[in-house]
């Protein structure tokens, strides 16, 4: 990722990595008007993300990272600035992007398989034709034996795997994740991190990941964007050049500890707030 | 299988001997606990039945020993006999069917109306802002005051009783439909929007099913209310029906027969309730119980 010069919209450029540019934001700001006055949630955010990149946004609560994700997804309009997906303005949700939340948001009356097929149904696609694909994805997230189970029969980690499978059947170009493992215990979170990395790497999916867990961000990402609150701004971008594939052992690497420390120093006084 | 939580880390079938022993011990402990639970279940069941038996014994003994006047409270056995003879009267089926008809039609129409208005209020905020104050105001009125009015408007026949049942029954369905539809989690709406779902898809794939357990609780209340509506309607003015019979026997001081009618009405109420309870368990299997 490189800092984008403000030259307005252009044809899809090529990033520093030599790969296709997937997402760009130009001068993105968001001001919420409340009865007590207005709050600047985001100020002048310029980022660029290339195909296949895993980019994390880290910051304390209120730094606007979730707001930024909502704007990129097309769910929330920006006050000023633009978001480009493959060079085109985003003003509404796109089938090229899939969204994952902190809660799995499964429908309790549907089995795992039917939850995974929900996007296909909503898009009016041929569900029968997509069933084999859905089963492959369910197998990939390790839930093959649970395809006929209902959500409440599954643990929290397994439910989040279903949510991952649901978004992957979409075959999204870009996967947007808003603290997807924030509600899981540390061990499950680690397992999910490894699984997410394996799946998205092999499918070459571009990932935008929001978290307040620095370790998780550094472990997963090619780039970490550090954000600070009041107003929500990008305070720095870090390249994570740890070799891939990464394993739990990667965390022993002295470079890993250095990167975590760098993220902390970019957060500055806000980590102690 | 509904309550079984499946554990991803559950032991695989092939185990080493130590783990196998541990698993066996675990299974034995679980079996013991289940047996103990089953025994406690039985104790409670016997306890509950005993309470009923004591009440019936008191009902029998108090008038028998003249502790209460048998005219005011006829003994249980006398009521049971009155029930036995009442159901054999040639006029009885007609009264029973009329009241049943009022209850069922009132319940169905009230539920349908409550559903329709509840959905309209939840789906179109302007409609809610316009008419919700009147809905609340109407609910604040004790609906029984309308009973004489309905007789004047709709006559002594079944219509006035059905209208009464509808008016009382529709409200819990309306409120529960509205509240249920409005309680769809923000993340679920967001998920559907991120998939570019249409408002109609959001409604029938998510919102309505999400609201269904709450709506059904309202439907159950509606049945009980429909029974009340039909009987109150008959009390105020009727030529036939169980409410009419109950009133008649009261005036004639045939309290044993009056009690017999009450037992029948209690049976109708309970039958409806348990039928709906059964339907709830069957169709709303995902409800948190």
Coordinates of N, CA and C in Angstrom, one line a residue, chain B residues 52-162:
Chain B
X52 N -53.5 -31.2 43.9 CA -54.8 -31.3 43.2 C -55.8 -32.1 44.0
X53 N -55.3 -33.3 44.5 CA -56.1 -34.2 45.3 C -56.6 -33.5 46.6
X54 N -55.7 -32.8 47.2 CA -56.0 -32.1 48.5 C -57.1 -31.1 48.2
X55 N -57.0 -30.3 47.1 CA -58.0 -29.3 46.8 C -59.4 -30.0 46.6
X56 N -59.4 -31.1 45.8 CA -60.6 -31.8 45.5 C -61.3 -32.3 46.8
X57 N -60.4 -32.9 47.7 CA -60.9 -33.4 49.0 C -61.5 -32.3 49.8
X58 N -60.9 -31.1 49.9 CA -61.4 -30.0 50.6 C -62.8 -29.6 50.0
X59 N -62.8 -29.5 48.7 CA -64.0 -29.1 48.0 C -65.2 -30.1 48.4
X60 N -64.8 -31.4 48.5 CA -65.8 -32.4 48.9 C -66.2 -32.2 50.3
X61 N -65.2 -32.1 51.2 CA -65.4 -32.2 52.6 C -66.1 -30.9 53.2
X62 N -65.7 -29.7 52.7 CA -66.2 -28.5 53.3 C -67.7 -28.4 53.3
X63 N -68.4 -28.6 52.1 CA -69.9 -28.6 52.1 C -70.4 -29.8 52.8
X64 N -69.7 -31.0 52.8 CA -70.3 -32.2 53.4 C -70.4 -32.0 54.9
X65 N -69.4 -31.4 55.5 CA -69.5 -31.2 57.0 C -70.2 -29.9 57.3
X66 N -70.8 -29.3 56.3 CA -71.5 -28.0 56.5 C -70.7 -26.8 57.0
X67 N -69.4 -26.9 56.6 CA -68.5 -25.8 56.9 C -68.8 -24.6 55.9
X68 N -69.2 -25.0 54.7 CA -69.8 -23.9 53.8 C -71.2 -24.5 53.4
X69 N -72.0 -23.5 53.0 CA -73.4 -23.9 52.6 C -73.3 -24.7 51.3
X70 N -73.8 -25.9 51.2 CA -73.8 -26.7 49.9 C -74.5 -26.0 48.8
X71 N -75.4 -25.0 49.1 CA -76.0 -24.3 47.9 C -75.0 -23.4 47.3
X72 N -74.1 -22.8 48.1 CA -73.1 -21.9 47.6 C -72.0 -22.7 46.9
X73 N -71.6 -23.7 47.6 CA -70.5 -24.5 47.0 C -70.9 -26.0 47.1
X74 N -71.5 -26.5 46.0 CA -71.9 -27.9 46.0 C -70.6 -28.8 46.0
X75 N -70.7 -29.9 46.7 CA -69.5 -30.8 46.8 C -69.1 -31.2 45.4
X76 N -67.8 -31.6 45.3 CA -67.1 -31.9 44.0 C -67.9 -33.0 43.3
X77 N -68.3 -34.1 44.0 CA -68.9 -35.2 43.4 C -70.3 -34.8 42.8
X78 N -70.9 -33.8 43.4 CA -72.2 -33.4 42.9 C -72.0 -32.6 41.6
X79 N -70.9 -31.9 41.5 CA -70.6 -31.1 40.3 C -70.3 -32.1 39.2
X80 N -69.5 -33.1 39.6 CA -69.1 -34.1 38.6 C -70.3 -34.8 38.0
X81 N -71.3 -35.1 38.9 CA -72.5 -35.7 38.4 C -73.3 -34.8 37.5
X82 N -73.4 -33.5 37.9 CA -74.1 -32.5 37.1 C -73.5 -32.4 35.8
X83 N -72.1 -32.5 35.7 CA -71.4 -32.4 34.4 C -71.8 -33.6 33.6
X84 N -71.9 -34.8 34.2 CA -72.2 -36.0 33.5 C -73.6 -35.9 32.9
X85 N -74.6 -35.4 33.7 CA -76.0 -35.3 33.2 C -76.1 -34.2 32.1
X86 N -75.4 -33.0 32.4 CA -75.5 -31.9 31.5 C -75.1 -32.2 30.1
X87 N -74.0 -32.9 29.9 CA -73.5 -33.2 28.5 C -74.5 -34.2 27.8
X88 N -75.4 -34.8 28.6 CA -76.3 -35.7 27.9 C -77.6 -35.1 27.5
X89 N -77.8 -33.8 28.0 CA -79.0 -33.1 27.6 C -79.1 -32.9 26.1
X90 N -80.2 -33.0 25.5 CA -80.3 -32.8 24.0 C -80.0 -31.4 23.6
X91 N -80.2 -30.4 24.5 CA -79.9 -29.0 24.1 C -78.4 -28.7 24.2
X92 N -77.7 -29.5 24.9 CA -76.3 -29.2 25.2 C -75.4 -28.9 24.0
X93 N -75.4 -29.9 23.0 CA -74.4 -29.7 21.9 C -74.6 -28.4 21.2
X94 N -75.9 -27.9 21.0 CA -76.1 -26.7 20.3 C -75.4 -25.5 21.0
X95 N -75.6 -25.4 22.4 CA -74.9 -24.4 23.1 C -73.4 -24.4 23.0
X96 N -72.9 -25.7 23.1 CA -71.4 -25.9 23.1 C -70.9 -25.4 21.7
X97 N -71.6 -25.8 20.6 CA -71.1 -25.5 19.3 C -71.1 -24.0 19.0
X98 N -72.2 -23.4 19.5 CA -72.3 -21.9 19.3 C -71.2 -21.2 19.9
X99 N -70.9 -21.5 21.2 CA -69.8 -20.8 21.9 C -68.5 -21.2 21.3
X100 N -68.3 -22.4 20.9 CA -67.0 -22.8 20.3 C -66.8 -22.0 19.0
X101 N -67.9 -21.9 18.2 CA -67.8 -21.1 17.0 C -67.4 -19.7 17.2
X102 N -68.0 -19.1 18.2 CA -67.7 -17.7 18.6 C -66.2 -17.5 18.9
X103 N -65.8 -18.5 19.7 CA -64.4 -18.4 20.2 C -63.4 -18.6 19.0
X104 N -63.6 -19.6 18.2 CA -62.7 -19.9 17.2 C -62.7 -18.8 16.1
X105 N -63.9 -18.3 15.7 CA -63.9 -17.3 14.7 C -63.3 -16.0 15.3
X106 N -63.7 -15.7 16.5 CA -63.2 -14.5 17.1 C -61.6 -14.5 17.3
X107 N -61.1 -15.7 17.6 CA -59.7 -15.9 17.7 C -59.0 -15.7 16.4
X108 N -59.5 -16.4 15.4 CA -58.9 -16.3 14.0 C -58.9 -14.9 13.5
X109 N -60.1 -14.3 13.5 CA -60.2 -12.9 13.0 C -59.3 -11.9 13.8
X110 N -59.4 -12.1 15.1 CA -58.6 -11.2 16.0 C -57.1 -11.4 15.7
X111 N -56.6 -12.6 15.5 CA -55.2 -12.9 15.3 C -54.8 -12.3 13.9
X112 N -55.7 -12.5 12.9 CA -55.4 -12.0 11.6 C -55.3 -10.5 11.6
X113 N -56.2 -9.9 12.2 CA -56.3 -8.4 12.3 C -55.0 -7.9 13.1
X114 N -54.7 -8.5 14.2 CA -53.5 -8.1 15.0 C -52.3 -8.2 14.2
X115 N -52.1 -9.3 13.4 CA -51.0 -9.6 12.6 C -50.9 -8.4 11.5
X116 N -52.0 -8.2 10.8 CA -52.0 -7.2 9.8 C -51.6 -5.8 10.2
X117 N -52.3 -5.4 11.3 CA -52.1 -4.0 11.8 C -50.6 -4.0 12.4
X118 N -50.2 -5.0 13.1 CA -48.9 -5.1 13.7 C -47.8 -4.9 12.7
X119 N -48.0 -5.7 11.6 CA -47.0 -5.6 10.5 C -47.0 -4.2 9.9
X120 N -48.2 -3.6 9.6 CA -48.3 -2.3 9.0 C -47.6 -1.3 9.9
X121 N -47.8 -1.4 11.2 CA -47.2 -0.4 12.2 C -45.7 -0.5 12.2
X122 N -45.2 -1.8 12.1 CA -43.7 -2.0 12.2 C -43.0 -1.6 10.9
X123 N -43.7 -1.9 9.8 CA -43.0 -1.7 8.5 C -43.0 -0.3 8.0
X124 N -44.1 0.4 8.3 CA -44.2 1.8 7.8 C -44.3 2.8 9.0
X125 N -43.1 3.3 9.4 CA -43.1 4.2 10.5 C -44.1 5.4 10.5
X126 N -44.4 5.9 9.3 CA -45.4 7.0 9.3 C -46.7 6.5 9.8
X127 N -47.1 5.3 9.4 CA -48.4 4.7 9.8 C -48.4 4.6 11.3
X128 N -47.2 4.1 11.9 CA -47.1 4.0 13.3 C -47.3 5.3 14.0
X129 N -46.6 6.4 13.5 CA -46.8 7.7 14.1 C -48.2 8.2 14.0
X130 N -48.9 7.9 13.0 CA -50.2 8.4 12.8 C -51.2 7.7 13.7
X131 N -51.2 6.3 13.8 CA -52.3 5.6 14.4 C -51.9 5.0 15.8
X132 N -50.6 4.9 16.1 CA -50.2 4.2 17.3 C -50.8 4.8 18.6
X133 N -50.9 6.2 18.6 CA -51.5 6.8 19.8 C -52.9 6.3 20.0
X134 N -53.7 6.1 18.9 CA -55.1 5.7 19.1 C -55.1 4.2 19.5
X135 N -54.2 3.4 19.0 CA -54.1 2.0 19.4 C -53.9 1.9 20.9
X136 N -53.0 2.7 21.4 CA -52.7 2.7 22.9 C -53.9 3.2 23.6
X137 N -54.5 4.3 23.2 CA -55.7 4.8 23.8 C -56.8 3.8 23.9
X138 N -57.0 3.1 22.8 CA -58.1 2.1 22.7 C -57.8 1.0 23.7
X139 N -56.5 0.6 23.8 CA -56.2 -0.5 24.7 C -56.4 -0.1 26.1
X140 N -56.3 1.2 26.4 CA -56.5 1.6 27.8 C -58.0 1.5 28.3
X141 N -58.9 1.4 27.3 CA -60.3 1.2 27.6 C -60.6 -0.2 28.0
X142 N -61.3 -0.4 29.1 CA -61.7 -1.8 29.4 C -62.7 -2.2 28.4
X143 N -62.4 -3.2 27.5 CA -63.2 -3.4 26.3 C -64.6 -4.0 26.7
X144 N -64.8 -4.4 27.9 CA -66.0 -5.0 28.4 C -67.2 -4.0 28.3
X145 N -66.8 -2.7 28.4 CA -67.8 -1.6 28.4 C -68.5 -1.6 27.0
X146 N -67.9 -2.2 26.0 CA -68.5 -2.2 24.7 C -69.5 -3.2 24.5
X147 N -69.6 -4.2 25.4 CA -70.4 -5.4 25.2 C -71.9 -5.0 25.0
X148 N -72.5 -4.1 25.9 CA -73.9 -3.8 25.7 C -74.1 -3.1 24.3
X149 N -73.0 -2.2 24.0 CA -73.1 -1.5 22.7 C -73.1 -2.4 21.5
X150 N -72.3 -3.5 21.6 CA -72.2 -4.4 20.5 C -73.6 -5.2 20.3
X151 N -74.2 -5.4 21.5 CA -75.5 -6.0 21.4 C -76.5 -5.1 20.6
X152 N -76.4 -3.8 21.0 CA -77.3 -2.8 20.3 C -77.0 -2.8 18.8
X153 N -75.7 -2.8 18.5 CA -75.2 -2.7 17.1 C -75.5 -3.9 16.3
X154 N -75.1 -5.1 16.9 CA -75.0 -6.3 16.1 C -76.1 -7.4 16.5
X155 N -76.9 -7.0 17.5 CA -78.0 -7.9 17.8 C -77.6 -9.0 18.8
X156 N -78.6 -9.9 19.2 CA -78.4 -10.9 20.2 C -77.7 -12.1 19.6
X157 N -77.5 -12.2 18.3 CA -76.9 -13.4 17.7 C -75.4 -13.5 17.9
X158 N -74.8 -14.4 17.2 CA -73.4 -14.7 17.5 C -72.5 -13.5 17.1
X159 N -72.9 -12.7 16.1 CA -72.0 -11.6 15.6 C -71.5 -10.7 16.7
X160 N -72.4 -10.3 17.6 CA -72.0 -9.4 18.7 C -70.9 -10.1 19.6
X161 N -71.0 -11.4 19.8 CA -70.1 -12.1 20.6 C -68.7 -12.2 19.9
X162 N -68.8 -12.5 18.6 CA -67.6 -12.6 17.8 C -66.8 -11.3 17.8

